[in-house]
Amino acid sequence: MRNTKLKMGMIGGGKNAFIGAVHRMAAGIDGQIELCCGALSADPLVAKESAALLGLPVERSYGSYREMIVEESKRPADDRMNFVSIVTPNFAHFEPAMMALEHGFHVVLEKPMTLTTEQAELLQQKVAETGLILCVTYTYSAYPMVKQARHLVKEGQLGSIRKIMVEYPQGWLSKMIENSPSLAFWRTDPEKSGKSGCMGDIGTHAAHLAEYISGLKITKMCADLQTFVTGRKLEDDGNILLGFENGATGVLSASQVAAGEENALKIRVYGELGGLEWNQQDANTLIFKQLDAPIQLFRAGQQYLSPIAKHNIRLPAGHPEGYIEAFANIYRNFAATLLASMQGIEPREEDIDFPTVVDGLRGMKFLETVIASGKSEQKWTDFIR
């Protein structure tokens, strides 16, 4: 493949923004992508200041995403941005993503994809109409040992899947901190975050991970949602019983009031022959448990791993890889797929392994079903079709 560097524009992610810096670091790791322009804040002054700090040219430091998309579309094809990375709060996902697609730009988009399922469906329709690529950053699916877990399931090493247990406890919202300058300010605001709090922020990650590793779709759920902190407008804790398409059962637990926890995402998948266990806080290790056999530890960086796992490993064994590298795997695979499309060739199978608009829409339907189930007096609610 020809060594062509893709040009990225960014919407959101200005100074003091956590996730924008992560996206920029991840996009730059492999030398395939360069940041060429940005509308880095809804405040034009902050946008310009942020662009200057990143060394962007003045003429490509935009005061709004609308200005950036329009002006970039006017530039010569070999000079304009190839895609836009949207790292804004949830309420500012849909409109810039739709406008970018309408102007011929590919999109990388933070999760959850939109505020509503209807918006997500419109984005999916636009992607189908244009043939453009929309990538959604469900980051945890890009860890190498998660890839290895998915491979073992696909190879039948666990047999038929029977049970999936996934948990994501955090403690950072154990107190009312919404009124102080913090990420909580918009994440707990229904107008900016959407109808779901904890489940929209981290529960959707857990659901995507369960479906990604197992290869099974959730078909029904029974949700119990709670808001523990007085005065909070959205749920900060939840437990969900899950039903999967093959009859497997599951439990999903997510909390942002688990005091003392950091980002303790953990998943266990059990089949008739054995089980898998992966913990994000020890991301280089995958535990494989079999009936009547010793426990096996799969470790990142080793040659015995599957090709898909090795494709997503960046460092020799024993060197920890983590969150930014997983983000980088998504960007690298997206970039390779986009470059293949631009050159009229088929991308490799390992390169198309990243979350797309299909995953984004499914994430929104998951949240819609969770909310409906949480409000329902019935025991089970079918997954929204």
CSV table of C-alpha atoms in Angstrom, one decimal:
chain,number,residue,atom,x,y,z
A,1,MET,CA,0.0,0.0,0.0
A,2,ARG,CA,1.3,3.4,-0.9
A,3,ASN,CA,2.6,5.4,2.0
A,4,THR,CA,-0.1,8.2,2.1
A,5,LYS,CA,-0.7,10.3,5.2
A,6,LEU,CA,-4.4,11.0,5.8
A,7,LYS,CA,-5.4,14.5,6.8
A,8,MET,CA,-7.7,14.7,9.9
A,9,GLY,CA,-9.9,17.6,11.0
A,10,MET,CA,-11.1,17.6,14.6
A,11,ILE,CA,-14.4,19.0,16.1
A,12,GLY,CA,-14.2,19.6,19.8
A,13,GLY,CA,-11.2,18.5,21.9
A,14,GLY,CA,-9.7,21.9,22.7
A,15,LYS,CA,-7.5,22.9,25.6
A,16,ASN,CA,-8.3,21.1,28.9
A,17,ALA,CA,-10.5,18.5,27.1
A,18,PHE,CA,-9.5,15.0,28.1
A,19,ILE,CA,-10.7,12.8,25.3
A,20,GLY,CA,-9.6,15.1,22.4
A,21,ALA,CA,-5.9,14.8,23.5
A,22,VAL,CA,-6.3,11.0,23.6
A,23,HIS,CA,-7.7,10.9,20.1
A,24,ARG,CA,-4.9,13.1,18.8
A,25,MET,CA,-2.2,10.9,20.5
A,26,ALA,CA,-3.8,7.7,19.2
A,27,ALA,CA,-4.3,9.0,15.6
A,28,GLY,CA,-0.6,10.1,15.5
A,29,ILE,CA,1.1,6.9,16.8
A,30,ASP,CA,1.4,5.1,13.5
A,31,GLY,CA,2.4,8.1,11.3
A,32,GLN,CA,-0.6,7.5,9.0
A,33,ILE,CA,-2.6,10.5,10.1
A,34,GLU,CA,-1.9,14.2,10.6
A,35,LEU,CA,-4.1,16.9,12.2
A,36,CYS,CA,-4.5,19.5,9.5
A,37,CYS,CA,-7.4,21.6,10.8
A,38,GLY,CA,-9.8,22.0,13.7
A,39,ALA,CA,-12.9,23.6,15.2
A,40,LEU,CA,-11.8,22.7,18.7
A,41,SER,CA,-14.4,24.4,20.8
A,42,ALA,CA,-18.0,25.8,20.6
A,43,ASP,CA,-16.4,29.0,21.9
A,44,PRO,CA,-14.6,30.6,18.8
A,45,LEU,CA,-12.0,32.3,21.0
A,46,VAL,CA,-11.1,29.0,22.8
A,47,ALA,CA,-11.2,27.2,19.4
A,48,LYS,CA,-8.6,29.6,18.0
A,49,GLU,CA,-6.4,29.5,21.2
A,50,SER,CA,-6.5,25.7,21.2
A,51,ALA,CA,-5.5,25.5,17.5
A,52,ALA,CA,-2.6,27.8,18.1
A,53,LEU,CA,-1.4,25.6,21.0
A,54,LEU,CA,-1.4,22.7,18.6
A,55,GLY,CA,0.4,24.6,15.9
A,56,LEU,CA,-2.4,24.6,13.4
A,57,PRO,CA,-2.3,27.2,10.6
A,58,VAL,CA,-4.3,30.3,11.3
A,59,GLU,CA,-6.3,29.8,8.0
A,60,ARG,CA,-7.3,26.3,9.1
A,61,SER,CA,-8.2,27.2,12.7
A,62,TYR,CA,-12.0,27.5,12.5
A,63,GLY,CA,-14.5,29.1,14.9
A,64,SER,CA,-17.2,26.5,14.2
A,65,TYR,CA,-17.6,23.1,12.8
A,66,ARG,CA,-19.9,24.5,10.1
A,67,GLU,CA,-17.2,26.9,8.9
A,68,MET,CA,-14.6,24.1,8.9
A,69,ILE,CA,-16.7,21.6,6.9
A,70,VAL,CA,-17.7,24.2,4.3
A,71,GLU,CA,-14.2,25.8,3.9
A,72,GLU,CA,-12.4,22.4,3.8
A,73,SER,CA,-14.8,21.2,1.1
A,74,LYS,CA,-13.7,24.2,-1.0
A,75,ARG,CA,-10.0,23.3,-0.8
A,76,PRO,CA,-8.3,21.2,-3.6
A,77,ALA,CA,-8.9,17.5,-3.2
A,78,ASP,CA,-5.3,16.7,-2.3
A,79,ASP,CA,-5.2,19.4,0.3
A,80,ARG,CA,-8.5,19.2,2.2
A,81,MET,CA,-9.1,17.0,5.2
A,82,ASN,CA,-9.9,13.4,4.4
A,83,PHE,CA,-12.0,12.8,7.5
A,84,VAL,CA,-13.2,14.5,10.7
A,85,SER,CA,-12.8,13.2,14.2
A,86,ILE,CA,-15.8,14.4,16.4
A,87,VAL,CA,-14.9,14.4,20.1
A,88,THR,CA,-17.7,16.7,21.4
A,89,PRO,CA,-20.3,16.0,24.2
A,90,ASN,CA,-23.1,13.6,23.1
A,91,PHE,CA,-25.5,16.3,22.1
A,92,ALA,CA,-23.1,17.7,19.5
A,93,HIS,CA,-22.5,14.4,17.7
A,94,PHE,CA,-25.3,14.1,15.2
A,95,GLU,CA,-25.3,17.5,13.4
A,96,PRO,CA,-21.6,17.7,12.6
A,97,ALA,CA,-21.4,14.0,11.7
A,98,MET,CA,-24.3,14.4,9.3
A,99,MET,CA,-22.9,17.6,7.8
A,100,ALA,CA,-19.5,16.0,7.3
A,101,LEU,CA,-21.0,13.0,5.5
A,102,GLU,CA,-23.2,15.3,3.3
A,103,HIS,CA,-20.0,17.2,2.2
A,104,GLY,CA,-18.1,13.9,1.4
A,105,PHE,CA,-16.0,13.5,4.5
A,106,HIS,CA,-15.5,10.3,6.4
A,107,VAL,CA,-16.1,10.4,10.2
A,108,VAL,CA,-14.7,9.1,13.4
A,109,LEU,CA,-17.2,9.6,16.2
A,110,GLU,CA,-17.2,9.2,19.9
A,111,LYS,CA,-19.8,7.0,21.6
A,112,PRO,CA,-22.7,7.0,22.2
A,113,MET,CA,-23.1,7.8,18.5
A,114,THR,CA,-26.1,10.2,18.9
A,115,LEU,CA,-28.7,11.4,21.4
A,116,THR,CA,-31.5,9.3,19.9
A,117,THR,CA,-32.0,6.1,17.9
A,118,GLU,CA,-33.8,8.1,15.2
A,119,GLN,CA,-30.6,10.2,14.7
A,120,ALA,CA,-28.5,7.1,14.6
A,121,GLU,CA,-30.7,5.6,11.9
A,122,LEU,CA,-30.4,8.7,9.8
A,123,LEU,CA,-26.6,8.5,10.1
A,124,GLN,CA,-26.7,4.9,9.0
A,125,GLN,CA,-28.9,5.8,6.0
A,126,LYS,CA,-26.5,8.6,5.0
A,127,VAL,CA,-23.5,6.2,5.3
A,128,ALA,CA,-25.3,3.8,3.0
A,129,GLU,CA,-26.2,6.5,0.5
A,130,THR,CA,-22.7,8.0,0.3
A,131,GLY,CA,-20.5,4.9,0.7
A,132,LEU,CA,-18.4,6.8,3.3
A,133,ILE,CA,-17.0,5.3,6.4
A,134,LEU,CA,-18.2,6.1,9.9
A,135,CYS,CA,-16.1,4.7,12.8
A,136,VAL,CA,-17.4,4.7,16.4
A,137,THR,CA,-14.8,4.5,19.1
A,138,TYR,CA,-15.8,1.6,21.2
A,139,THR,CA,-12.3,1.5,22.4
A,140,TYR,CA,-12.2,-1.7,24.6
A,141,SER,CA,-12.9,-3.9,21.6
A,142,ALA,CA,-9.4,-2.9,20.3
A,143,TYR,CA,-7.3,-4.3,23.1
A,144,PRO,CA,-5.2,-7.2,21.7
A,145,MET,CA,-6.3,-9.7,24.4
A,146,VAL,CA,-9.9,-8.9,23.6
A,147,LYS,CA,-9.2,-9.8,20.0
A,148,GLN,CA,-7.7,-13.1,21.3
A,149,ALA,CA,-10.8,-13.8,23.4
A,150,ARG,CA,-13.0,-13.2,20.3
A,151,HIS,CA,-10.7,-15.5,18.3
A,152,LEU,CA,-11.0,-18.3,20.9
A,153,VAL,CA,-14.8,-18.1,20.9
A,154,LYS,CA,-14.9,-18.1,17.1
A,155,GLU,CA,-12.6,-21.1,17.0
A,156,GLY,CA,-15.0,-23.1,19.2
A,157,GLN,CA,-12.6,-23.4,22.1
A,158,LEU,CA,-15.4,-22.6,24.6
A,159,GLY,CA,-18.1,-24.6,22.8
A,160,SER,CA,-21.6,-23.2,22.8
A,161,ILE,CA,-21.7,-20.0,24.9
A,162,ARG,CA,-23.9,-20.2,28.0
A,163,LYS,CA,-23.2,-17.2,30.2
A,164,ILE,CA,-21.7,-13.8,29.9
A,165,MET,CA,-20.9,-11.6,32.9
A,166,VAL,CA,-19.6,-8.1,32.3
A,167,GLU,CA,-19.1,-5.3,34.9
A,168,TYR,CA,-17.9,-1.7,34.7
A,169,PRO,CA,-17.6,-0.1,38.1
A,170,GLN,CA,-16.3,3.5,38.6
A,171,GLY,CA,-16.4,5.7,41.6
A,172,TRP,CA,-15.8,9.2,40.3
A,173,LEU,CA,-19.5,10.3,40.6
A,174,SER,CA,-19.9,9.1,44.2
A,175,LYS,CA,-20.5,12.7,45.3
A,176,MET,CA,-22.4,15.5,43.7
A,177,ILE,CA,-19.7,17.2,41.6
A,178,GLU,CA,-21.9,18.5,38.8
A,179,ASN,CA,-21.6,22.1,39.9
A,180,SER,CA,-17.8,22.2,39.7
A,181,PRO,CA,-15.9,22.4,36.4
A,182,SER,CA,-15.5,18.8,35.5
A,183,LEU,CA,-16.5,16.1,33.0
A,184,ALA,CA,-19.6,15.5,35.2
A,185,PHE,CA,-21.0,18.9,34.2
A,186,TRP,CA,-22.4,17.6,30.9
A,187,ARG,CA,-22.3,13.9,31.4
A,188,THR,CA,-25.1,14.1,34.0
A,189,ASP,CA,-27.2,16.7,32.1
A,190,PRO,CA,-30.0,15.1,30.1
A,191,GLU,CA,-29.9,18.0,27.6
A,192,LYS,CA,-26.2,17.3,26.8
A,193,SER,CA,-25.7,13.6,27.6
A,194,GLY,CA,-29.1,12.1,26.5
A,195,LYS,CA,-31.7,10.1,28.4
A,196,SER,CA,-29.2,7.8,30.1
A,197,GLY,CA,-26.3,8.6,32.5
A,198,CYS,CA,-24.2,5.7,33.7
A,199,MET,CA,-25.4,3.3,31.0
A,200,GLY,CA,-24.9,5.8,28.2
A,201,ASP,CA,-21.4,6.6,29.4
A,202,ILE,CA,-20.0,3.1,30.4
A,203,GLY,CA,-22.8,0.6,30.2
A,204,THR,CA,-22.8,0.8,26.4
A,205,HIS,CA,-19.1,-0.1,26.4
A,206,ALA,CA,-19.9,-3.2,28.4
A,207,ALA,CA,-22.7,-4.3,26.1
A,208,HIS,CA,-20.6,-3.8,23.0
A,209,LEU,CA,-17.7,-5.8,24.6
A,210,ALA,CA,-20.1,-8.7,25.5
A,211,GLU,CA,-21.4,-8.9,21.9
A,212,TYR,CA,-18.0,-8.4,20.3
A,213,ILE,CA,-16.3,-11.2,22.2
A,214,SER,CA,-19.2,-13.7,22.1
A,215,GLY,CA,-20.3,-12.9,18.6
A,216,LEU,CA,-23.9,-13.0,20.0
A,217,LYS,CA,-26.6,-10.3,19.9
A,218,ILE,CA,-28.6,-9.3,23.0
A,219,THR,CA,-32.2,-10.1,22.4
A,220,LYS,CA,-33.9,-9.1,25.7
A,221,MET,CA,-33.1,-7.5,29.0
A,222,CYS,CA,-34.4,-6.8,32.5
A,223,ALA,CA,-33.0,-3.6,33.9
A,224,ASP,CA,-32.9,-2.1,37.3
A,225,LEU,CA,-31.6,1.5,37.3
A,226,GLN,CA,-30.9,3.7,40.3
A,227,THR,CA,-29.8,7.3,41.0
A,228,PHE,CA,-28.1,7.3,44.4
A,229,VAL,CA,-26.7,10.8,44.6
A,230,THR,CA,-29.5,13.2,45.6
A,231,GLY,CA,-30.2,15.9,43.0
A,232,ARG,CA,-28.6,14.0,40.1
A,233,LYS,CA,-30.8,14.0,37.0
A,234,LEU,CA,-29.7,10.7,35.4
A,235,GLU,CA,-29.0,7.2,36.7
A,236,ASP,CA,-25.6,6.6,38.2
A,237,ASP,CA,-25.9,2.8,38.8
A,238,GLY,CA,-27.6,-0.1,37.0
A,239,ASN,CA,-27.9,-3.9,36.8
A,240,ILE,CA,-29.2,-5.7,33.8
A,241,LEU,CA,-30.2,-9.3,33.2
A,242,LEU,CA,-29.5,-10.2,29.6
A,243,GLY,CA,-30.8,-12.8,27.1
A,244,PHE,CA,-28.8,-13.6,24.0
A,245,GLU,CA,-29.8,-15.0,20.6
A,246,ASN,CA,-28.6,-18.5,21.2
A,247,GLY,CA,-30.3,-18.8,24.6
A,248,ALA,CA,-27.3,-17.8,26.6
A,249,THR,CA,-27.9,-15.7,29.7
A,250,GLY,CA,-25.9,-12.7,31.0
A,251,VAL,CA,-25.5,-10.1,33.7
A,252,LEU,CA,-24.3,-6.5,33.0
A,253,SER,CA,-23.5,-4.3,35.9
A,254,ALA,CA,-22.4,-0.7,35.6
A,255,SER,CA,-21.9,1.9,38.3
A,256,GLN,CA,-20.3,5.3,38.6
A,257,VAL,CA,-20.9,5.4,42.4
A,258,ALA,CA,-18.7,2.4,43.3
A,259,ALA,CA,-16.6,4.4,45.6
A,260,GLY,CA,-12.9,3.7,45.3
A,261,GLU,CA,-13.0,2.1,41.9
A,262,GLU,CA,-11.2,3.5,38.9
A,263,ASN,CA,-12.1,1.9,35.5
A,264,ALA,CA,-12.5,-1.7,36.6
A,265,LEU,CA,-14.1,-3.1,33.4
A,266,LYS,CA,-14.1,-6.9,33.5
A,267,ILE,CA,-15.8,-9.6,31.4
A,268,ARG,CA,-16.2,-13.3,31.8
A,269,VAL,CA,-17.6,-15.6,29.1
A,270,TYR,CA,-18.5,-19.2,29.8
A,271,GLY,CA,-19.3,-22.0,27.3
A,272,GLU,CA,-19.9,-25.7,27.6
A,273,LEU,CA,-16.1,-26.4,27.4
A,274,GLY,CA,-14.6,-23.5,29.3
A,275,GLY,CA,-14.5,-19.9,30.1
A,276,LEU,CA,-12.5,-16.6,29.5
A,277,GLU,CA,-11.8,-13.7,31.8
A,278,TRP,CA,-10.3,-10.3,30.9
A,279,ASN,CA,-9.8,-7.3,33.1
A,280,GLN,CA,-9.0,-3.9,31.6
A,281,GLN,CA,-6.8,-3.0,34.6
A,282,ASP,CA,-4.6,-6.0,33.7
A,283,ALA,CA,-5.1,-5.7,29.9
A,284,ASN,CA,-2.1,-7.8,28.8
A,285,THR,CA,-3.5,-11.0,30.3
A,286,LEU,CA,-6.4,-13.2,29.2
A,287,ILE,CA,-7.4,-16.1,31.4
A,288,PHE,CA,-8.6,-19.3,29.7
A,289,LYS,CA,-10.3,-21.9,32.0
A,290,GLN,CA,-11.2,-25.4,30.7
A,291,LEU,CA,-13.0,-28.3,32.2
A,292,ASP,CA,-10.5,-30.9,33.6
A,293,ALA,CA,-7.4,-28.9,32.5
A,294,PRO,CA,-5.1,-26.4,34.0
A,295,ILE,CA,-5.8,-22.7,33.7
A,296,GLN,CA,-4.0,-21.0,30.8
A,297,LEU,CA,-2.7,-17.5,30.7
A,298,PHE,CA,-2.5,-15.8,27.3
A,299,ARG,CA,-0.1,-12.8,27.4
A,300,ALA,CA,0.2,-10.0,24.9
A,301,GLY,CA,3.3,-9.9,22.8
A,302,GLN,CA,3.7,-13.7,22.5
A,303,GLN,CA,4.0,-15.6,19.2
A,304,TYR,CA,1.4,-18.2,20.1
A,305,LEU,CA,-1.4,-15.7,19.8
A,306,SER,CA,-3.8,-15.5,16.9
A,307,PRO,CA,-3.0,-13.3,13.8
A,308,ILE,CA,-5.8,-10.8,14.7
A,309,ALA,CA,-4.4,-10.4,18.2
A,310,LYS,CA,-0.8,-10.0,17.0
A,311,HIS,CA,-2.0,-7.4,14.4
A,312,ASN,CA,-3.1,-5.2,17.3
A,313,ILE,CA,0.0,-5.7,19.5
A,314,ARG,CA,2.5,-2.9,19.4
A,315,LEU,CA,5.2,-3.7,22.1
A,316,PRO,CA,7.3,-6.7,23.0
A,317,ALA,CA,6.0,-9.0,25.7
A,318,GLY,CA,6.2,-7.6,29.2
A,319,HIS,CA,5.7,-4.0,28.2
A,320,PRO,CA,2.2,-2.8,29.2
A,321,GLU,CA,-0.1,-1.6,26.4
A,322,GLY,CA,-3.3,0.2,27.3
A,323,TYR,CA,-6.0,2.7,26.6
A,324,ILE,CA,-4.2,4.9,24.1
A,325,GLU,CA,-2.8,2.0,22.2
A,326,ALA,CA,-6.3,0.5,21.9
A,327,PHE,CA,-7.6,3.8,20.6
A,328,ALA,CA,-4.6,3.8,18.2
A,329,ASN,CA,-5.6,0.4,16.9
A,330,ILE,CA,-9.0,1.7,15.9
A,331,TYR,CA,-7.5,4.7,14.1
A,332,ARG,CA,-4.9,2.5,12.3
A,333,ASN,CA,-7.5,0.1,11.1
A,334,PHE,CA,-9.9,2.8,10.1
A,335,ALA,CA,-7.0,4.6,8.2
A,336,ALA,CA,-5.9,1.5,6.4
A,337,THR,CA,-9.5,0.8,5.3
A,338,LEU,CA,-9.9,4.4,4.2
A,339,LEU,CA,-6.6,4.3,2.2
A,340,ALA,CA,-7.6,1.1,0.6
A,341,SER,CA,-10.9,2.6,-0.5
A,342,MET,CA,-9.1,5.7,-1.9
A,343,GLN,CA,-6.8,3.5,-3.9
A,344,GLY,CA,-9.6,1.2,-5.2
A,345,ILE,CA,-8.4,-2.0,-3.5
A,346,GLU,CA,-9.9,-4.3,-1.0
A,347,PRO,CA,-8.8,-3.7,2.6
A,348,ARG,CA,-7.4,-6.7,4.6
A,349,GLU,CA,-9.7,-8.6,6.9
A,350,GLU,CA,-7.7,-7.4,10.0
A,351,ASP,CA,-8.0,-3.8,8.9
A,352,ILE,CA,-11.8,-3.7,8.7
A,353,ASP,CA,-12.0,-4.9,12.3
A,354,PHE,CA,-13.2,-1.7,13.9
A,355,PRO,CA,-16.6,-0.4,15.2
A,356,THR,CA,-18.8,1.2,12.6
A,357,VAL,CA,-22.1,3.0,12.2
A,358,VAL,CA,-23.8,-0.5,12.7
A,359,ASP,CA,-22.3,-0.7,16.2
A,360,GLY,CA,-23.2,2.9,16.9
A,361,LEU,CA,-26.9,2.3,16.0
A,362,ARG,CA,-26.9,-0.9,18.1
A,363,GLY,CA,-25.5,1.0,21.0
A,364,MET,CA,-28.3,3.5,20.8
A,365,LYS,CA,-30.9,0.7,20.6
A,366,PHE,CA,-29.3,-0.9,23.7
A,367,LEU,CA,-29.8,2.4,25.6
A,368,GLU,CA,-33.3,2.8,24.4
A,369,THR,CA,-34.1,-0.7,25.6
A,370,VAL,CA,-32.4,-0.2,28.9
A,371,ILE,CA,-34.4,2.9,29.6
A,372,ALA,CA,-37.7,1.2,28.6
A,373,SER,CA,-36.9,-1.8,30.7
A,374,GLY,CA,-35.9,0.3,33.7
A,375,LYS,CA,-39.3,2.0,33.6
A,376,SER,CA,-41.3,-1.1,32.8
A,377,GLU,CA,-43.2,-3.2,35.4
A,378,GLN,CA,-42.7,-6.2,33.3
A,379,LYS,CA,-39.8,-8.6,34.0
A,380,TRP,CA,-38.3,-8.7,30.5
A,381,THR,CA,-38.2,-6.2,27.6
A,382,ASP,CA,-37.3,-7.2,24.0
A,383,PHE,CA,-34.3,-5.5,22.4
A,384,ILE,CA,-35.5,-2.6,20.3
A,385,ARG,CA,-35.5,-3.6,16.6
